Short mmCIF file of C-alpha atoms and ligand atoms in Angstrom, two decimals:
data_model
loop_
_atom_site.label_atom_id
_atom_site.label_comp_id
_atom_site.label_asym_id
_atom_site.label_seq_id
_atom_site.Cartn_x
_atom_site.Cartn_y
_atom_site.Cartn_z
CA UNK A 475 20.44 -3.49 23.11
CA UNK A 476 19.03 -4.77 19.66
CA UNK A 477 16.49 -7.60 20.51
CA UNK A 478 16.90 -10.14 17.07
CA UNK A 479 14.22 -12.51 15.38
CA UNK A 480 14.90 -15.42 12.96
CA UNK A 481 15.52 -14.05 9.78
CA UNK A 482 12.18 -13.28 8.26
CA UNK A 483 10.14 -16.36 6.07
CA UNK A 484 8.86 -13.31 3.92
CA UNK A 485 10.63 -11.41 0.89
CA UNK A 486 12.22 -8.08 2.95
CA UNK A 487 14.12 -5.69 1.51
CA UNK A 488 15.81 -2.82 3.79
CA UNK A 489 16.76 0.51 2.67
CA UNK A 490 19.52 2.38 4.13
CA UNK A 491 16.95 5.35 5.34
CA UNK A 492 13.35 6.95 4.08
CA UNK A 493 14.81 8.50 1.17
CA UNK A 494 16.51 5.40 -0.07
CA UNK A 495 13.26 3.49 1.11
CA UNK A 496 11.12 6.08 -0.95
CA UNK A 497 13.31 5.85 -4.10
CA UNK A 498 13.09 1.94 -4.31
CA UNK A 499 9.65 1.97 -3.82
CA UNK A 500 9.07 4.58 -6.72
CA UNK A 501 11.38 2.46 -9.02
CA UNK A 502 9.66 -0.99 -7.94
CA UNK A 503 6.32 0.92 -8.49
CA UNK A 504 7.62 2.13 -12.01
CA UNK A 505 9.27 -1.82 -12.85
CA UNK A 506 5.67 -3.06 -12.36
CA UNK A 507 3.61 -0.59 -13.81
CA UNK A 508 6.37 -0.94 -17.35
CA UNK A 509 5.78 -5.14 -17.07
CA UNK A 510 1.96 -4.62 -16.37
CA UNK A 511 1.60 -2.64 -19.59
CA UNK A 512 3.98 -4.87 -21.72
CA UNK A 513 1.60 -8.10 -20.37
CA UNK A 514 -1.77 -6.65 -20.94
CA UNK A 515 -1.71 -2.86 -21.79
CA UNK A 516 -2.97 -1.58 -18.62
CA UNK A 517 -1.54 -0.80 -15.02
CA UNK A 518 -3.78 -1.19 -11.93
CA UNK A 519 -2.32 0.68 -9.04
CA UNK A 520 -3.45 0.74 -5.02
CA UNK A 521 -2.29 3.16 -3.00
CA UNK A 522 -2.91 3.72 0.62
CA UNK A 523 -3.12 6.46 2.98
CA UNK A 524 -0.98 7.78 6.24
CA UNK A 525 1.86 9.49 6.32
CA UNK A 526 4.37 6.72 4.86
CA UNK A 527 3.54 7.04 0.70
CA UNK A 528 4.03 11.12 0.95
CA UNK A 529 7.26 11.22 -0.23
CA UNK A 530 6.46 8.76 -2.78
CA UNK A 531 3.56 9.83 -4.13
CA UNK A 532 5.70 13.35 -5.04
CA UNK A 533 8.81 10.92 -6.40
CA UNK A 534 6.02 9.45 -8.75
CA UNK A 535 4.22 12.42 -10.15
CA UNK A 536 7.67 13.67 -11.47
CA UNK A 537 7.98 10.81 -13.31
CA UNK A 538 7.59 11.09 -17.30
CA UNK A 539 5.77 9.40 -19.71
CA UNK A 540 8.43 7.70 -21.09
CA UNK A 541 9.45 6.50 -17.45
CA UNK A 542 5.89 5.43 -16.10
CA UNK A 543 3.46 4.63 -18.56
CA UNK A 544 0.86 7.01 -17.23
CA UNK A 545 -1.63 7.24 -20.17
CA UNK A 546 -1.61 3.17 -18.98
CA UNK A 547 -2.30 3.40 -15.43
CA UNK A 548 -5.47 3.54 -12.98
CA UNK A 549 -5.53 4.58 -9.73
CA UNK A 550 -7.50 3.02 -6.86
CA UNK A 551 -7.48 2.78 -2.71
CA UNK A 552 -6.85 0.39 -0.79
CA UNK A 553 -9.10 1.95 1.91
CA UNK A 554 -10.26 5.56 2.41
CA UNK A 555 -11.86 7.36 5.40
CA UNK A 556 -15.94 7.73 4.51
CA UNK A 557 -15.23 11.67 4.39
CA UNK A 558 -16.03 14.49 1.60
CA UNK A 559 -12.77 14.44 -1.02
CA UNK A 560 -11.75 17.71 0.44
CA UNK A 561 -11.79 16.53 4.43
CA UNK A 562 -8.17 16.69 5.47
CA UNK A 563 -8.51 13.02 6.45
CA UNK A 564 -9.60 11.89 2.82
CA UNK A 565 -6.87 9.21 1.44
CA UNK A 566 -8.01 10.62 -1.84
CA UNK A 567 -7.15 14.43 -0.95
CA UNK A 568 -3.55 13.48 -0.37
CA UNK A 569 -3.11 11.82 -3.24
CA UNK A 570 -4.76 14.78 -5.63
CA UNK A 571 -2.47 17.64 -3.31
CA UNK A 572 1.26 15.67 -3.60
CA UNK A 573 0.30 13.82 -7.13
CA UNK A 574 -2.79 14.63 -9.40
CA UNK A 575 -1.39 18.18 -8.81
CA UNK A 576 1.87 18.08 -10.37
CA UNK A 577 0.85 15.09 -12.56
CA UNK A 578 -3.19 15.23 -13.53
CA UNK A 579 -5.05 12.23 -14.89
CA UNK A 580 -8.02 11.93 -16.76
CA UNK A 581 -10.84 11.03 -14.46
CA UNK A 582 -11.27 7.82 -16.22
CA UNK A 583 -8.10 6.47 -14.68
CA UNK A 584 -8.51 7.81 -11.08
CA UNK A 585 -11.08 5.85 -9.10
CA UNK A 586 -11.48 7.09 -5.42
CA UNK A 587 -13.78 4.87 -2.98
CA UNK A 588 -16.77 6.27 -2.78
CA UNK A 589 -17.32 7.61 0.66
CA UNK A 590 -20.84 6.09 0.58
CA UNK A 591 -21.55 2.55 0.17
CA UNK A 592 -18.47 0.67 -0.40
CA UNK A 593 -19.81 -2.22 -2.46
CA UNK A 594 -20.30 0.60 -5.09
CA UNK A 595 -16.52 0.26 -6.11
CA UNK A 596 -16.82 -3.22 -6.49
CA UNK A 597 -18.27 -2.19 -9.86
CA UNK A 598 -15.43 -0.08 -10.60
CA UNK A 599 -12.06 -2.29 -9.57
CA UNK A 600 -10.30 -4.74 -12.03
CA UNK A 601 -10.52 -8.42 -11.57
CA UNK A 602 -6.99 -8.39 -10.10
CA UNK A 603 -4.67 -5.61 -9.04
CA UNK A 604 -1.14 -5.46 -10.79
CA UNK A 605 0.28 -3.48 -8.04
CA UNK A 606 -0.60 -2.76 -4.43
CA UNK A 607 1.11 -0.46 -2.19
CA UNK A 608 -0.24 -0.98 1.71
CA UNK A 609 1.44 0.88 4.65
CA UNK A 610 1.52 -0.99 8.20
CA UNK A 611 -0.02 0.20 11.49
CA UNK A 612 1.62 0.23 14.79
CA UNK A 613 -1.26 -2.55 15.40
CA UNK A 614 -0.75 -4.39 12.71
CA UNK A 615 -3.79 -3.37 10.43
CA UNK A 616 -3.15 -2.54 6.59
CA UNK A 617 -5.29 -0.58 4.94
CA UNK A 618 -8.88 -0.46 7.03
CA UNK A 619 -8.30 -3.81 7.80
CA UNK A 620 -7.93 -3.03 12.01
CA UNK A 621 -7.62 -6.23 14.50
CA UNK A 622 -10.46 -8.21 15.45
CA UNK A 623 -12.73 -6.31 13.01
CA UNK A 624 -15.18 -8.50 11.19
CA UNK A 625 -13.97 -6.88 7.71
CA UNK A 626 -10.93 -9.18 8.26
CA UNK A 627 -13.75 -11.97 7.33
CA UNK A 628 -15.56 -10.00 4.10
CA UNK A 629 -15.56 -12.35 0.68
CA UNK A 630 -16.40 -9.31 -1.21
CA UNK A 631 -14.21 -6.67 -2.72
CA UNK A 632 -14.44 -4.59 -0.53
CA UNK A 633 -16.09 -3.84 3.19
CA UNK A 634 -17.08 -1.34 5.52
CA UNK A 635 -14.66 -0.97 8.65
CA UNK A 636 -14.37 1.03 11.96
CA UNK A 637 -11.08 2.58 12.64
CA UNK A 638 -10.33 2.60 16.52
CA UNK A 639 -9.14 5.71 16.36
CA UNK A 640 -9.29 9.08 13.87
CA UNK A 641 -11.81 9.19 11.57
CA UNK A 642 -13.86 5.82 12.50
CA UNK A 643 -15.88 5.04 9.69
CA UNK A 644 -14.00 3.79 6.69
CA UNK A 645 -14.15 1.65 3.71
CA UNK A 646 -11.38 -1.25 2.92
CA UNK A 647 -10.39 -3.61 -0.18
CA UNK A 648 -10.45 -6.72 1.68
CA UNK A 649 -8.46 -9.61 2.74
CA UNK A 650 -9.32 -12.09 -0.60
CA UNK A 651 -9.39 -9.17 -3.08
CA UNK A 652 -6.21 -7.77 -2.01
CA UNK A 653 -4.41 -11.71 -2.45
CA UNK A 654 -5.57 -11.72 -5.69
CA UNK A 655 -3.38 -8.94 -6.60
CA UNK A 656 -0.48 -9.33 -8.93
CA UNK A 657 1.91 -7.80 -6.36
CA UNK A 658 1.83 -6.42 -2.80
CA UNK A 659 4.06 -4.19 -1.81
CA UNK A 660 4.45 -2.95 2.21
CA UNK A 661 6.24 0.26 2.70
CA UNK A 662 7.64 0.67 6.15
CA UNK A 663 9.22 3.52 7.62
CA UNK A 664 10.44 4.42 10.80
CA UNK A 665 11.43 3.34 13.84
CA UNK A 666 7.84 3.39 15.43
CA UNK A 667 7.26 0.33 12.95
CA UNK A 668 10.54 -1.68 14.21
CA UNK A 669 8.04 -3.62 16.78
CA UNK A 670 5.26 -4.52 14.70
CA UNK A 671 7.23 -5.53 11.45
CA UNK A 672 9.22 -7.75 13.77
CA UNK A 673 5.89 -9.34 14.91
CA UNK A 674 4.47 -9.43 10.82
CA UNK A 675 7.38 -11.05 9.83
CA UNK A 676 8.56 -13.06 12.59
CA UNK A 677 6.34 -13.67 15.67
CA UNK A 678 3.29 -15.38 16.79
CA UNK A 679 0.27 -13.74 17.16
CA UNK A 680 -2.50 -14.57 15.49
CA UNK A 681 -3.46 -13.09 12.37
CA UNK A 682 -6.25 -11.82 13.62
CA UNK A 683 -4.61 -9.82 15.86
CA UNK A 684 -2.21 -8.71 13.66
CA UNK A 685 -4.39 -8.13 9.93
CA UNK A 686 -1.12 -7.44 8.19
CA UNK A 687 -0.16 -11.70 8.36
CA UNK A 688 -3.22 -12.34 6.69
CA UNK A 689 -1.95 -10.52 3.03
CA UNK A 690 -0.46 -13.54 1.71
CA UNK A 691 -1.10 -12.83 -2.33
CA UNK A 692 -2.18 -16.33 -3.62
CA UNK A 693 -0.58 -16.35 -6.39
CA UNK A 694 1.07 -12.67 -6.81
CA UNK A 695 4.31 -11.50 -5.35
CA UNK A 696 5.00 -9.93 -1.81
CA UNK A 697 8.11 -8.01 -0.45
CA UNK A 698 8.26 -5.48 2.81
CA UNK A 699 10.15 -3.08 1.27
CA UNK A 700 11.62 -1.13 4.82
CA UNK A 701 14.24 1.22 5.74
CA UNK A 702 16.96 0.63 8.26
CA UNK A 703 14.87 1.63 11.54
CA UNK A 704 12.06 -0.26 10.89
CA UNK A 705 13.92 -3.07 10.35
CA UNK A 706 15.98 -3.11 13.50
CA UNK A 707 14.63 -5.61 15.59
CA UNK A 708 15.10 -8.24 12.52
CA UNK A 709 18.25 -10.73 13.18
CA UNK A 710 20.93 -11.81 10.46
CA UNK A 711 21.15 -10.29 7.00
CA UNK A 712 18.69 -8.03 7.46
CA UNK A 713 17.16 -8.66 4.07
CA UNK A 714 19.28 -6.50 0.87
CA UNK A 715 20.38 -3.34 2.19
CA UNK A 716 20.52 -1.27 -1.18
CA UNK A 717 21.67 2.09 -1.92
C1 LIG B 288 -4.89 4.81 6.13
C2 LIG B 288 -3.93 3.82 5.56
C3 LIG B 288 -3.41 2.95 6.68
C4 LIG B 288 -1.93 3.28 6.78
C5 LIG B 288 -1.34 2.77 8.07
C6 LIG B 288 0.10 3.27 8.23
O1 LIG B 288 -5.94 5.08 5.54
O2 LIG B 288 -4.50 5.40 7.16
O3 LIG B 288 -4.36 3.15 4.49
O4 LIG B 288 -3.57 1.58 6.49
O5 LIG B 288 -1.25 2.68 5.66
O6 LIG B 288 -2.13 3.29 9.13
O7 LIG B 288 0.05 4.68 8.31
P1 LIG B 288 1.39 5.57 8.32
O8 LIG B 288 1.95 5.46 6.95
O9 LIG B 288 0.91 6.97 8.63
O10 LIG B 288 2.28 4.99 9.39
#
């Protein structure tokens, strides 16, 4: 028995499965980064951690040149686990093993949070974001941003954050710095995430409960970009199912 919600307030599109999902999120990623470039000659990418970008992050690197402008683009986190680069739990280690591997950049365009102090990479971050790409917890938190934490409040750039579970201490782009971004893009994959995406886009917890709700881009664009399991508990035309 499917349990429906109204039809979502917020931009959703639903692929038919992770694959699909993973290909319209590398050809979204690759749309932005081309009209970022064209507009001001640069591309400011987020990416996040977990298990959801994998698949994209190894879609990307094969992209060429000609496809992606990387020569263009910089690469920051949206959060990362205050761990050495090489710690299995380091945001920045899976994005060197399934990208910077097949696909190196110069240094200059890769800017990992350092795992010290995180208002050091407020020196380091653009005034706005073109593009960023935030996965969505089972709880609702996006990026470091974890319910009830007092990061959810931060003006800054950035903030420190405890995880309630894995590696605890971690470092976030916060709430105001991630609205000022261009776009925001959530990938969501799985039926795990049916539950929670129902809640983000259609139920009535507070958005302090639920950190995801408070990533409203002031002025930038926002779409959940989810496959067909995540989506399931969504009611009517479940968004554009693509592909
Ligand atoms: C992190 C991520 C985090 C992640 C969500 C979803 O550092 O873990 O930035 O916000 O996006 O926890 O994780 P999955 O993609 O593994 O479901």
């Amino acid at each position: 028995m499917v349990e429906y919600a109204p039809m979502p307030p917020l931009p959703l599109q639903v692929e038919p499965d992770a694959a699909a999902l993973m290909r319209a999120a590398a050809a979204l990623t690759t749309r932005e980064a081309r009209r970022s470039v064209e507009e001001r000659g640069v591309f400011h990418l987020a990416v996040s951690g977990g298990r959801t970008p994998s698949t994209l992050f190894f879609l990307l690197a094969r992209l060429k040149e000609e496809e992606l402008p990387w020569s263009r683009t910089h690469v920051y986190w949206a959060d990362e686990r205050r761990v050495p680069p090489d710690h299995p739990e380091s945001n920045y280690r899976l994005f060197r093993e399934l990208f910077l591997k097949e696909r190196p950049l110069p240094d200059a365009q890769v800017h990992p949070f350092p795992t010290g102090d995180a208002s050091l990479y407020e020196a380091c971050l653009p005034e706005r974001l073109d593009l960023a790409l935030l996965g969505l917890g089972e709880d609702g938190h996006t990026a470091s941003l974890f319910p009830g934490s007092p990061a959810l409040t931060a003006a800054g750039r950035t903030a420190v954050s405890r995880s309630p579970q894995g590696v605890k201490d971690r470092a976030t782009l916060s709430v105001p710095y991630l609205n000022a971004s261009r776009a925001v893009v959530f990938l969501v994959s799985g039926a795990a995430k049916a539950d929670i995406l129902r809640e983000v886009l259609a139920g009535s917890e507070p958005p302090e409960r639920v950190p995801a709700k408070l990533i409203r881009p002031t002025e930038g664009r926002l779409l959940y970009l989810a496959d067909r399991e995540a989506a399931a508990k969504l009611r009517g035309r479940p968004g554009r199912i693509t592909g």
